[in-house]
XYZ file of C-alpha atoms in Angstrom:
782
model
C 23.735 -6.847 24.826
C 21.612 -8.959 22.625
C 20.990 -11.517 25.435
C 20.540 -8.783 28.056
C 17.893 -7.121 25.987
C 16.001 -10.451 25.336
C 16.518 -11.524 29.040
C 15.098 -8.402 30.487
C 12.247 -8.415 28.598
C 11.284 -12.171 29.011
C 11.707 -12.013 32.465
C 9.299 -9.174 33.066
C 6.377 -10.557 31.085
C 5.075 -13.696 29.122
C 5.531 -11.864 25.813
C 9.263 -12.030 24.951
C 10.849 -10.338 22.025
C 11.100 -12.708 19.254
C 13.279 -10.424 17.253
C 16.988 -9.748 17.898
C 17.644 -5.992 18.619
C 19.482 -5.452 15.351
C 16.252 -6.215 13.640
C 14.346 -3.873 15.631
C 16.720 -0.937 15.599
C 17.672 -1.501 11.946
C 20.367 0.311 10.145
C 21.322 2.382 13.351
C 24.835 2.681 12.339
C 23.635 5.186 9.635
C 21.048 7.024 11.709
C 21.174 10.899 11.096
C 18.583 12.294 13.234
C 16.275 11.223 16.259
C 12.938 12.263 17.757
C 11.205 10.538 20.796
C 7.635 10.574 22.056
C 7.178 9.368 25.700
C 3.666 8.685 26.911
C 2.486 7.172 30.140
C 3.154 3.567 29.088
C 4.731 3.637 25.661
C 7.838 5.161 24.130
C 7.862 5.870 20.316
C 11.443 6.355 18.763
C 12.025 7.892 15.376
C 15.209 8.163 13.248
C 16.333 8.865 9.731
C 18.903 6.655 8.182
C 20.727 6.410 4.793
C 20.392 2.971 3.431
C 22.875 1.395 0.907
C 21.252 -0.940 -1.439
C 21.922 -2.476 -4.907
C 20.041 -1.312 -7.974
C 19.995 -2.868 -11.551
C 21.166 -0.374 -14.248
C 21.124 -0.901 -17.997
C 23.466 0.714 -20.228
C 23.196 0.601 -24.033
C 26.059 -0.817 -25.972
C 27.530 1.215 -28.857
C 25.842 -0.254 -31.860
C 27.712 1.975 -34.429
C 30.299 -0.744 -35.041
C 29.413 -3.874 -36.849
C 27.586 -6.183 -34.483
C 28.205 -9.954 -34.254
C 25.401 -12.411 -33.867
C 24.479 -13.001 -30.329
C 25.684 -9.485 -29.174
C 23.332 -8.344 -26.329
C 21.412 -4.960 -26.766
C 22.555 -3.748 -23.429
C 24.647 -4.565 -20.379
C 23.113 -5.009 -16.940
C 25.109 -3.760 -14.057
C 24.695 -3.926 -10.306
C 25.427 -0.494 -8.557
C 25.194 0.698 -5.117
C 22.740 3.464 -4.409
C 22.099 5.568 -1.244
C 18.360 6.271 -0.381
C 16.584 7.550 2.698
C 14.396 5.667 5.175
C 12.467 6.691 8.304
C 12.346 4.270 11.148
C 9.561 4.296 13.866
C 9.784 1.858 16.822
C 7.139 1.478 19.607
C 7.960 -0.139 23.013
C 6.864 -0.166 26.637
C 8.563 2.441 29.033
C 9.977 -0.327 30.975
C 12.541 -1.127 28.308
C 13.746 2.449 27.752
C 17.009 2.251 29.546
C 18.039 -0.960 27.826
C 17.017 0.312 24.417
C 18.822 3.699 24.956
C 21.929 1.379 25.847
C 21.639 -0.467 22.617
C 21.249 2.838 20.427
C 24.197 4.239 22.305
C 26.643 1.347 21.561
C 25.529 1.492 17.796
C 25.498 4.978 16.965
C 28.499 5.355 14.553
C 27.900 7.908 11.928
C 25.615 10.411 13.445
C 26.437 14.043 13.381
C 23.342 15.148 15.016
C 23.567 16.876 18.506
C 19.858 17.095 19.336
C 16.989 14.663 19.842
C 13.509 16.038 19.348
C 10.929 15.012 22.072
C 7.522 15.298 22.838
C 4.940 13.598 24.991
C 4.186 13.903 28.791
C 7.167 11.572 29.777
C 9.773 13.817 27.682
C 10.412 15.728 30.822
C 10.595 12.795 33.060
C 13.197 10.907 30.962
C 15.145 14.039 29.879
C 18.250 13.551 32.127
C 18.328 9.822 31.218
C 18.235 10.486 27.426
C 20.877 13.171 27.587
C 23.056 11.084 29.844
C 22.987 7.902 27.698
C 22.871 9.297 24.100
C 24.862 12.540 24.626
C 22.284 14.486 22.944
C 20.478 17.575 23.903
C 16.610 17.018 24.482
C 14.734 19.559 22.604
C 11.043 19.461 23.612
C 8.345 20.231 20.955
C 4.701 20.872 21.537
C 2.794 17.953 21.875
C -0.366 18.715 19.898
C 1.539 20.374 17.034
C 3.601 17.096 16.625
C 0.162 15.053 16.714
C -1.303 17.007 13.840
C 1.894 17.094 11.889
C 2.137 13.344 12.262
C -1.573 12.819 11.318
C -1.220 14.810 8.122
C 2.007 12.838 7.189
C 0.505 9.240 7.559
C -2.826 10.348 5.718
C -0.992 11.609 2.777
C 1.602 8.846 2.454
C -0.062 5.699 3.662
C -2.642 4.647 1.338
C -4.542 2.477 3.714
C -3.920 4.418 6.791
C -7.507 4.944 7.996
C -10.069 2.389 8.599
C -13.602 1.946 9.788
C -13.927 -0.811 12.751
C -16.753 -3.293 12.290
C -16.866 -5.844 15.063
C -19.117 -8.469 13.676
C -18.190 -8.149 9.853
C -16.081 -10.925 8.188
C -13.207 -8.408 8.067
C -13.092 -6.205 11.312
C -11.072 -3.607 9.590
C -12.475 -1.876 6.496
C -9.816 0.463 5.148
C -10.623 3.775 3.438
C -8.747 4.924 0.425
C -7.048 8.210 1.453
C -8.772 11.224 -0.315
C -6.413 13.163 -2.508
C -7.154 16.349 -0.303
C -6.868 15.284 3.133
C -8.266 18.634 4.711
C -10.285 19.590 6.589
C -11.003 17.043 9.183
C -11.663 16.644 12.945
C -9.160 14.678 15.293
C -10.386 13.439 18.486
C -7.464 12.667 20.614
C -8.322 10.640 23.647
C -5.647 10.665 26.162
C -6.145 11.143 29.932
C -8.784 13.905 28.818
C -10.166 14.528 25.370
C -8.791 17.135 22.873
C -10.852 17.810 19.776
C -8.890 19.693 16.901
C -10.266 21.043 13.620
C -7.451 20.684 10.987
C -7.740 22.914 8.002
C -4.237 22.675 6.139
C -0.654 21.604 6.765
C -0.088 24.461 9.495
C -3.545 25.560 10.232
C -5.359 23.922 12.992
C -7.137 24.968 16.283
C -8.382 23.106 19.300
C -12.224 23.588 18.994
C -12.998 21.642 22.267
C -12.460 18.864 24.822
C -13.493 17.155 27.850
C -12.026 16.004 31.266
C -13.730 12.816 30.849
C -11.284 10.553 28.771
C -8.966 7.703 29.031
C -7.665 8.786 32.476
C -11.248 8.637 33.785
C -11.929 5.080 32.629
C -8.498 4.096 34.023
C -8.858 5.923 37.291
C -12.536 5.043 37.944
C -11.939 1.538 36.713
C -9.137 0.947 39.167
C -11.237 2.033 41.958
C -14.077 -0.041 41.067
C -12.418 -3.182 40.309
C -8.942 -2.786 42.049
C -7.344 -3.516 38.688
C -4.457 -1.311 37.804
C -3.379 -2.067 34.502
C -5.175 -0.478 31.537
C -4.868 -3.431 29.302
C -6.208 -5.583 32.126
C -9.029 -3.359 32.728
C -10.186 -3.449 28.784
C -9.838 -7.400 29.079
C -12.419 -7.264 31.963
C -14.696 -5.007 29.903
C -14.580 -7.269 27.059
C -15.869 -10.064 29.123
C -18.586 -8.134 30.995
C -22.441 -7.556 30.337
C -23.241 -3.884 30.942
C -26.931 -4.488 31.092
C -26.308 -6.134 34.392
C -25.261 -2.637 35.689
C -26.846 -0.012 33.316
C -30.545 0.787 33.353
C -32.209 0.422 29.908
C -35.146 2.219 28.327
C -37.068 -1.083 28.911
C -36.183 -1.433 32.405
C -38.225 1.816 32.975
C -40.925 1.511 30.318
C -41.210 -2.066 29.865
C -40.164 -1.825 26.063
C -39.250 0.859 23.704
C -40.372 4.383 24.083
C -41.776 4.838 20.477
C -43.019 8.263 20.489
C -39.498 9.577 21.076
C -37.852 6.958 18.794
C -36.031 5.146 21.790
C -35.469 1.330 21.489
C -35.786 -0.738 24.620
C -32.255 -1.849 24.665
C -30.963 1.742 24.910
C -28.948 2.652 27.894
C -31.235 5.144 29.912
C -28.845 5.480 32.936
C -25.382 4.365 33.080
C -24.727 2.452 36.393
C -28.426 2.955 37.035
C -28.944 -0.487 38.661
C -26.047 -0.312 40.841
C -28.061 1.476 43.529
C -29.867 -1.650 44.049
C -29.412 -2.754 47.622
C -27.833 -5.973 48.861
C -26.594 -6.792 45.153
C -23.132 -7.535 44.021
C -21.813 -6.480 40.806
C -18.874 -8.133 38.785
C -15.667 -6.342 37.988
C -16.384 -7.301 34.220
C -19.862 -5.956 34.304
C -18.587 -2.598 36.098
C -15.591 -2.284 33.559
C -18.000 -2.773 30.643
C -20.593 -0.128 31.926
C -17.872 2.259 32.628
C -16.412 1.765 29.028
C -19.882 2.315 27.359
C -20.439 5.568 29.520
C -17.192 7.129 28.735
C -17.245 5.965 25.070
C -20.884 7.308 24.453
C -20.017 10.779 25.966
C -16.928 11.009 23.920
C -19.017 9.931 20.809
C -21.706 12.321 21.423
C -19.325 15.352 21.913
C -17.435 14.484 18.584
C -20.861 14.290 16.639
C -21.584 17.745 18.034
C -18.441 19.188 17.080
C -18.485 17.545 13.748
C -21.894 18.913 12.953
C -20.994 22.326 14.342
C -18.129 22.616 11.893
C -19.823 20.754 9.178
C -16.967 17.940 9.033
C -17.586 14.232 8.087
C -14.259 13.042 8.283
C -13.506 12.393 12.086
C -10.405 10.606 13.228
C -9.944 9.006 16.531
C -6.580 8.503 18.409
C -4.738 8.603 21.661
C -3.809 5.931 24.220
C -7.470 5.068 25.005
C -7.898 3.864 21.434
C -4.534 2.098 20.832
C -5.966 -0.315 18.411
C -8.204 -1.998 20.985
C -11.235 -3.632 19.493
C -13.424 -3.081 22.506
C -12.629 0.672 22.619
C -12.981 1.148 18.723
C -16.293 -0.835 18.805
C -17.836 1.369 21.599
C -16.834 4.559 19.983
C -18.018 3.394 16.413
C -21.422 2.438 17.860
C -21.754 5.750 19.634
C -20.830 7.753 16.520
C -23.250 5.732 14.332
C -26.045 6.315 16.840
C -25.774 9.900 17.491
C -25.182 10.904 13.752
C -27.858 8.069 12.376
C -24.825 6.907 10.400
C -24.173 10.106 8.474
C -20.549 10.182 10.090
C -18.143 7.255 10.442
C -15.710 6.940 13.232
C -12.397 6.475 11.458
C -9.270 5.047 13.247
C -5.587 5.126 12.128
C -3.340 2.217 11.579
C -0.375 4.023 12.771
C -1.979 6.457 15.321
C 0.374 5.461 18.034
C 3.302 6.906 15.964
C 1.772 10.371 15.318
C 3.672 12.403 18.088
C 6.926 10.948 17.277
C 6.345 11.465 13.427
C 5.375 15.101 13.969
C 8.534 15.565 16.508
C 10.762 14.110 13.742
C 9.284 16.347 11.022
C 9.950 19.352 13.240
C 13.568 18.457 13.613
C 13.954 17.612 9.926
C 12.450 20.995 8.571
C 15.643 22.079 6.828
C 15.474 18.935 4.659
C 11.836 19.505 3.742
C 10.395 15.934 4.110
C 6.978 17.104 2.915
C 8.206 17.795 -0.674
C 8.736 13.999 -1.116
C 6.416 11.148 -1.411
C 7.181 8.304 1.137
C 5.965 4.673 0.961
C 5.529 2.058 3.726
C 8.307 -0.430 3.384
C 6.366 -3.766 4.038
C 9.899 -5.736 4.785
C 10.492 -3.672 7.870
C 7.267 -2.953 9.139
C 5.609 -5.222 11.658
C 1.929 -4.212 10.729
C -1.284 -3.746 12.540
C -1.757 -6.620 14.771
C -5.048 -7.282 16.530
C -4.847 -6.497 20.207
C -8.097 -8.178 21.056
C -8.056 -9.148 24.913
C -9.649 -12.449 23.747
C -6.350 -13.331 22.040
C -3.944 -15.508 23.624
C -0.566 -13.497 24.643
C 1.518 -15.043 21.627
C -1.283 -13.604 19.019
C -1.306 -10.266 20.670
C 2.519 -10.199 21.487
C 3.268 -6.846 19.873
C 0.633 -4.992 21.821
C 3.146 -5.356 24.897
C 6.629 -5.381 23.205
C 7.952 -4.042 19.974
C 6.149 -2.699 16.905
C 8.041 -1.219 13.689
C 7.238 1.253 10.886
C 9.513 1.920 8.202
C 9.061 4.290 5.419
C 11.171 4.908 2.318
C 11.599 8.108 0.505
C 10.463 7.711 -2.942
C 12.654 9.380 -5.717
C 9.565 10.901 -7.426
C 6.699 12.754 -6.118
C 3.465 10.861 -6.612
C 0.108 12.275 -7.495
C -3.249 11.287 -9.018
C -3.966 10.517 -12.649
C -5.653 13.668 -13.772
C -8.006 11.560 -15.781
C -9.660 9.765 -12.893
C -13.200 10.754 -12.885
C -13.484 10.858 -9.142
C -10.403 10.545 -7.183
C -11.883 10.308 -3.944
C -14.007 7.097 -4.707
C -11.112 5.447 -6.790
C -10.303 2.077 -5.256
C -7.314 0.444 -7.324
C -7.910 -3.228 -6.354
C -10.529 -5.445 -7.755
C -10.752 -7.951 -4.867
C -10.296 -7.279 -1.197
C -8.636 -10.600 0.185
C -9.376 -9.610 3.701
C -13.185 -10.012 3.020
C -12.960 -12.959 0.840
C -11.626 -15.791 2.756
C -11.625 -18.298 -0.267
C -9.757 -15.989 -2.493
C -7.322 -15.139 0.225
C -6.520 -18.751 0.973
C -6.006 -19.325 -2.843
C -3.680 -16.444 -3.365
C -1.661 -16.968 -0.253
C -1.137 -20.547 -1.471
C -0.249 -19.444 -4.809
C 2.477 -16.965 -3.424
C 3.938 -19.904 -1.202
C 3.894 -22.108 -4.193
C 5.665 -19.748 -6.280
C 8.530 -19.003 -3.734
C 10.983 -21.532 -5.009
C 10.891 -20.220 -8.483
C 11.584 -16.709 -7.180
C 14.560 -17.813 -5.029
C 15.852 -19.766 -8.036
C 15.562 -16.592 -10.267
C 17.116 -14.371 -7.539
C 20.326 -16.498 -7.412
C 20.673 -16.882 -11.257
C 20.442 -13.035 -11.647
C 23.531 -12.600 -9.660
C 25.872 -15.513 -10.743
C 29.077 -13.716 -10.031
C 28.109 -13.330 -6.284
C 28.963 -16.454 -4.215
C 26.841 -15.119 -1.163
C 23.672 -14.679 -3.393
C 22.194 -18.091 -2.451
C 22.581 -17.284 1.376
C 20.832 -13.921 0.735
C 18.054 -15.742 -1.364
C 17.381 -17.888 1.612
C 17.052 -15.141 3.992
C 14.594 -13.619 1.480
C 12.516 -16.827 1.543
C 12.384 -16.982 5.223
C 11.348 -13.272 5.377
C 8.774 -13.399 2.737
C 7.430 -16.762 4.279
C 7.070 -15.176 7.642
C 5.050 -12.214 6.064
C 2.688 -14.617 4.349
C 2.166 -16.476 7.693
C 1.431 -13.081 9.307
C -1.085 -12.236 6.385
C -2.815 -15.549 6.801
C -3.647 -14.838 10.577
C -3.741 -11.039 10.355
C -4.966 -10.159 6.692
C -5.443 -6.601 7.768
C -1.693 -6.071 8.846
C -0.815 -3.589 5.994
C -4.292 -2.262 5.141
C -6.412 -4.059 2.819
C -4.949 -7.329 1.724
C -5.023 -7.558 -2.113
C -2.855 -9.419 -5.058
C -1.099 -6.111 -5.341
C 0.059 -5.839 -1.637
C 1.288 -9.415 -1.798
C 3.116 -8.703 -4.835
C 4.513 -5.580 -3.470
C 5.521 -7.145 -0.278
C 7.642 -9.713 -2.196
C 9.408 -6.808 -3.931
C 10.202 -5.059 -0.954
C 11.617 -8.338 0.787
C 13.622 -8.851 -2.417
C 15.085 -5.413 -2.310
C 15.690 -5.892 1.467
C 18.285 -8.529 0.546
C 19.731 -6.921 -2.463
C 17.823 -8.642 -5.305
C 16.662 -5.487 -7.181
C 16.013 -7.315 -10.530
C 15.718 -11.238 -10.442
C 14.396 -11.327 -13.684
C 17.136 -9.215 -15.481
C 18.854 -11.868 -17.446
C 15.537 -13.314 -18.529
C 14.267 -9.899 -19.828
C 17.613 -9.035 -21.749
C 17.494 -12.532 -23.498
C 13.716 -12.189 -24.532
C 14.392 -8.610 -25.626
C 17.172 -9.571 -28.010
C 15.247 -12.382 -29.330
C 12.022 -10.383 -30.014
C 13.983 -7.516 -31.851
C 14.955 -9.979 -34.430
C 11.271 -10.496 -35.569
C 10.058 -6.874 -35.167
C 10.550 -5.952 -39.063
C 8.964 -9.285 -40.056
C 5.792 -8.783 -37.745
C 5.469 -5.196 -39.236
C 5.723 -6.344 -42.954
C 3.238 -9.158 -42.321
C 0.770 -6.673 -40.815
C 1.119 -4.219 -43.582
C -0.004 -6.924 -46.104
C -3.489 -7.128 -44.498
C -6.496 -5.175 -45.277
C -7.192 -2.438 -42.665
C -9.963 -4.288 -41.055
C -7.885 -7.587 -40.828
C -5.005 -5.443 -39.542
C -7.062 -3.855 -36.644
C -7.891 -7.304 -35.310
C -4.330 -8.817 -35.996
C -2.993 -5.867 -33.872
C -5.170 -6.636 -30.836
C -4.656 -10.302 -31.221
C -0.849 -9.658 -31.127
C -0.985 -7.480 -28.242
C -2.977 -10.011 -26.452
C -0.554 -12.996 -27.419
C 2.198 -10.719 -26.414
C 0.757 -10.344 -22.922
C 0.958 -14.192 -22.623
C 4.603 -13.856 -21.766
C 4.424 -13.193 -18.302
C 6.967 -14.766 -15.976
C 4.573 -14.001 -12.787
C 2.020 -16.170 -13.986
C 2.821 -19.853 -12.966
C 0.930 -21.425 -15.963
C 3.161 -19.542 -18.189
C 6.490 -19.705 -16.468
C 6.201 -23.454 -16.326
C 5.653 -23.602 -20.116
C 8.443 -21.098 -20.781
C 10.773 -23.302 -18.557
C 10.087 -26.526 -20.151
C 9.642 -25.269 -23.911
C 12.210 -22.553 -24.678
C 10.972 -22.614 -28.335
C 7.434 -21.465 -27.052
C 7.048 -18.349 -29.320
C 4.598 -15.523 -30.452
C 2.696 -17.840 -32.798
C 2.193 -20.511 -30.241
C 0.791 -17.702 -27.886
C -1.762 -16.789 -30.485
C -2.926 -20.252 -30.715
C -3.389 -20.361 -27.008
C -5.943 -17.368 -26.946
C -9.716 -18.230 -26.915
C -11.591 -17.669 -30.065
C -14.210 -14.847 -30.117
C -16.540 -13.962 -28.400
C -14.080 -13.548 -25.505
C -14.817 -13.415 -22.122
C -15.308 -9.686 -21.958
C -15.569 -8.667 -25.706
C -15.883 -5.008 -26.708
C -13.876 -5.428 -29.789
C -16.724 -4.463 -32.206
C -17.331 -1.206 -30.583
C -13.536 -0.369 -30.490
C -13.505 -1.244 -34.231
C -16.402 1.301 -34.759
C -14.580 3.781 -32.981
C -11.323 3.440 -35.126
C -13.541 4.210 -38.160
C -14.106 7.782 -36.539
C -11.602 10.412 -36.143
C -8.254 9.716 -34.331
C -7.676 10.396 -30.832
C -5.433 13.255 -29.918
C -3.140 11.627 -27.612
C -3.058 7.971 -26.008
C -1.490 7.053 -22.688
C -0.423 3.444 -22.730
C 0.476 1.637 -19.432
C 2.740 -1.227 -20.785
C 3.443 -4.386 -19.103
C 6.115 -7.138 -19.778
C 9.566 -7.089 -21.641
C 10.360 -9.085 -24.849
C 7.592 -10.285 -26.967
C 4.888 -8.257 -25.198
C 6.502 -4.785 -25.741
C 8.263 -5.363 -28.891
C 5.957 -7.661 -30.885
C 2.661 -6.722 -29.197
C 2.693 -3.072 -28.145
C 5.105 -1.414 -30.745
C 2.967 -2.402 -33.776
C -0.186 -1.370 -31.954
C 1.522 1.981 -31.058
C 2.757 2.276 -34.686
C -0.702 2.067 -35.966
C -2.068 4.736 -33.724
C 0.851 6.974 -34.791
C -0.039 6.427 -38.376
C -3.663 7.409 -37.623
C -2.291 10.743 -36.316
C -2.646 9.914 -32.584
C 0.203 10.904 -30.247
C 1.393 8.205 -27.853
C 2.901 8.379 -24.213
C 4.228 5.106 -23.205
C 4.303 4.750 -19.221
C 6.548 2.136 -17.909
C 7.697 0.986 -14.315
C 10.435 3.329 -12.762
C 12.188 0.249 -11.239
C 12.047 -3.353 -11.732
C 9.202 -5.763 -10.881
C 9.033 -9.312 -12.320
C 9.753 -9.297 -16.011
C 8.001 -6.035 -16.627
C 9.758 -3.559 -18.804
C 11.168 -0.600 -16.990
C 11.680 2.985 -18.325
C 15.447 2.607 -18.847
C 15.020 -0.690 -20.741
C 12.245 0.792 -22.819
C 14.460 3.866 -23.636
C 17.129 1.446 -25.144
C 14.517 -0.562 -27.037
C 12.772 2.433 -28.509
C 15.967 3.636 -29.844
C 16.836 0.305 -31.319
C 13.420 -0.079 -32.861
C 13.493 3.555 -34.207
C 16.800 2.589 -35.865
C 14.948 -0.026 -37.997
C 11.537 1.434 -38.506
C 10.670 4.923 -39.915
C 7.364 5.425 -38.456
C 8.780 5.104 -34.824
C 11.742 7.071 -35.823
C 9.923 10.337 -37.101
C 7.657 10.059 -34.201
C 10.472 10.131 -31.621
C 12.043 12.911 -33.405
C 8.947 14.882 -33.801
C 8.136 14.267 -30.075
C 4.665 12.479 -31.052
C 6.105 9.386 -29.094
C 7.339 10.061 -25.549
C 8.472 7.640 -22.867
C 7.684 8.555 -19.295
C 8.310 6.873 -15.870
C 5.065 5.738 -14.323
C 6.586 6.064 -10.740
C 5.817 2.660 -9.832
C 7.716 -0.454 -8.907
C 4.820 -2.764 -8.835
C 3.255 -5.502 -11.506
C 0.120 -3.643 -10.503
C -0.937 -0.133 -10.921
C -2.369 2.390 -8.546
C -3.588 5.453 -10.590
C -3.779 7.596 -7.549
C 0.159 7.345 -6.939
C 1.878 8.258 -10.373
C 4.833 10.328 -11.148
C 3.974 14.091 -10.964
C 5.752 14.436 -14.327
C 3.581 11.788 -15.945
C 0.358 13.715 -14.543
C 2.056 16.925 -16.173
C 2.424 15.271 -19.644
C -1.123 13.890 -19.554
C -2.493 17.418 -18.995
C -0.174 19.087 -21.629
C -0.845 16.538 -24.374
C -4.628 16.492 -23.755
C -4.741 12.687 -23.413
C -8.216 11.284 -24.654
C -7.468 7.682 -24.733
C -5.854 5.468 -21.845
C -4.773 1.964 -22.585
C -4.063 -0.350 -19.560
C -2.598 -3.813 -20.519
C -1.959 -6.934 -18.402
C -3.498 -9.001 -15.642
C -1.797 -6.980 -12.973
C -2.769 -3.455 -14.059
C -6.170 -4.289 -15.755
C -7.522 -7.228 -13.672
C -6.080 -7.174 -10.421
C -6.111 -3.456 -10.295
C -8.218 -0.902 -12.408
C -10.798 -3.267 -13.619
C -13.543 -1.015 -12.271
C -11.668 2.156 -12.460
C -13.604 4.980 -13.993
C -11.884 7.443 -16.072
C -13.058 10.892 -17.623
C -11.934 9.703 -21.251
C -12.101 6.614 -23.338
C -10.094 3.583 -22.042
C -9.046 0.093 -23.207
C -8.320 -2.385 -20.661
C -6.770 -5.673 -22.157
C -5.474 -8.860 -20.637
C -5.093 -12.412 -20.928
C -6.351 -14.558 -17.849
C -3.249 -16.624 -17.260
C -4.546 -18.270 -13.888
C -6.940 -21.096 -14.056
C -8.684 -20.387 -10.630
C -9.092 -16.590 -11.449
C -10.465 -17.645 -15.076
C -12.829 -19.939 -13.356
C -14.096 -17.229 -10.949
C -14.760 -14.976 -13.764
C -16.588 -17.689 -15.743
C -13.974 -18.327 -18.160
C -10.925 -20.737 -18.728
C -7.128 -20.521 -18.928
C -6.183 -17.964 -21.604
C -9.414 -16.343 -21.644
C -9.184 -12.905 -23.038
C -10.765 -9.338 -21.312
C -10.991 -6.645 -23.860
C -12.842 -3.720 -22.273
C -13.670 -0.549 -24.286
C -15.174 2.023 -21.978
C -16.629 5.501 -22.813
C -17.675 7.651 -19.819
C -21.373 8.415 -19.690
C -22.400 11.475 -21.707
C -18.964 11.551 -23.420
C -18.972 12.577 -27.158
C -16.206 10.614 -28.625
C -16.713 11.029 -32.411
C -19.307 11.798 -35.025
C -20.261 8.240 -34.332
C -22.747 9.040 -31.448
C -24.068 5.377 -31.216
C -20.863 3.820 -29.870
C -22.067 2.264 -26.910
C -20.463 1.981 -23.664
C -19.321 -1.473 -22.601
C -21.002 -3.000 -19.783
C -18.379 -4.193 -17.036
């Protein structure tokens, strides 16, 4: 079957499938529900599956009995867990029968009797689908499915929408999804054009359209050039020069028409020169002229409807777009011209899947998929590939073969942090590597260099499983392949950032059942740090108030040095197991720090206490126990309530919520301040909803957002390089904030104008915000 699928495809075209079918139709044996969208040339299949994977669970030992030296604080066990995943696969209609055969042979556990179908080809292939899969085809309205799919991707995929800029360093400029996605205009360019105004999840109307669309370009193009394939027609257009066929303003007036504001290069008449007797025109020039004519017409129509309905968000989709740079460029130019830059043409990374996603959601309404948050699984998604006709077939292979999107159902519903000053303009990441070639090359190299260490950790975390080494090698191969893809297509998963590189690595580790490669390291470091907690607190209490405030901040920063994600640190920790808290303090640069607002923070501490502090914590071991807890203890003593937000699931050596519960319980047993704060609910532990070493404040656990509101949080503390430097360095909050980190990467330190172990200590107060009776506390410049 695998050979047959591969052979059938490679015989029909020069772009053979490089993946075996079981890597395309993944986890098919556990598929529960299907939907299909069949267009004129592409089929999009959707199914829901249950995925079994390992999760690392920690369980506290009973410490009531007398402990012996060296007893671990908690045990770690690997348990099987089942979660939900959505799979979307796109392929050319030529392969539909072979693919249906493969699906039929692998359907094992499905109890579904119906397949939801949409698209013009659903009727054509109805009998074939019913015969092959023994499922009843239930047709859904095409436009309803399209809108439902659009709402779903805009809500759940952060970098779904993008602006296309042909001549920029990065062609794709991704937009952060606005928390409220409505209202918007959707221009669907299929054979004709349909224009929809979408006002809510279930409220939309077709407000207009045109018979001049993708079918017009294809049909007229075929008559003019004798080229029958749509992709080939676009390829011709990309090489053409429309000015040989179109009549420009300067052809009529000898230059621009200033009094009307018309430049000389503006098209005055599409195909205006083609009536010239005895002159031949090339296929390329005619295709380019036709493309401009139809794109400009659609662009003007879109602008008029956007103005009529007072909408600024205008999304384009349909087979005419299909990720083709040449169509995106002409549409973008047209929109920009007619609105004088007031409206941007927005395209969607997964626009080809909208119909099938909508059909799937219609069939899954009993499960209410919209009550959950979903996240793109980078390990199983092929990403956005450039389909520029200028690229050779190998580079643009997936425009003609198979393309996959996978989305995992998240256990928790994710929402904005209520304290973001303007959620619509919040961008989590500090540097977009898609637009910074030097930084991109450096970080890709960094992640490749770190791969051996991650593989080693992964194997060491599962010493009792002999096949762990084989799985770790599969992880290495998969992640290496992802890094190579991102080197050539940095825009594959949206904006390329350090966060997305880290998240892709975590997704690949989970794919091969390594949920927590650093579990043993965290366990050992937590046990060790706990032994020094009381001594650390005692030495702090012996200091004067002012000395203690500085020692607490210095201790927090020193604790933050212990980060296994930073190679400069992991090399030291590997070679010198004795490297400890006091050594880390000596590594820190002396004041003034690289970014130093400590004096302003100290002044603020002389005023009234904050009502409640939200603290996003970072690493296990010395960081959380000897750095964070003494700092938190001081806040509690001042009369400030504290909410500790930690990761919901593992990433590197970051402390997870379940580990933090055990650590807090243990610290409370040896410290009365922490003990009474826990008892009186002045110290609360909440999951952040994240499983990343970075932090996206627009996707946090809904429960955490509720706690922030209830407790009237007026101070946010963000600690660590991932959360406070790679992300959130420029985040503007509506309350006071502290962002603290030690730069543990010499390249990054150099870029920021510092050196290894430079300190960033940002204390920020929003403009016009009255913090205390001390009105003179300044805002720290960024």
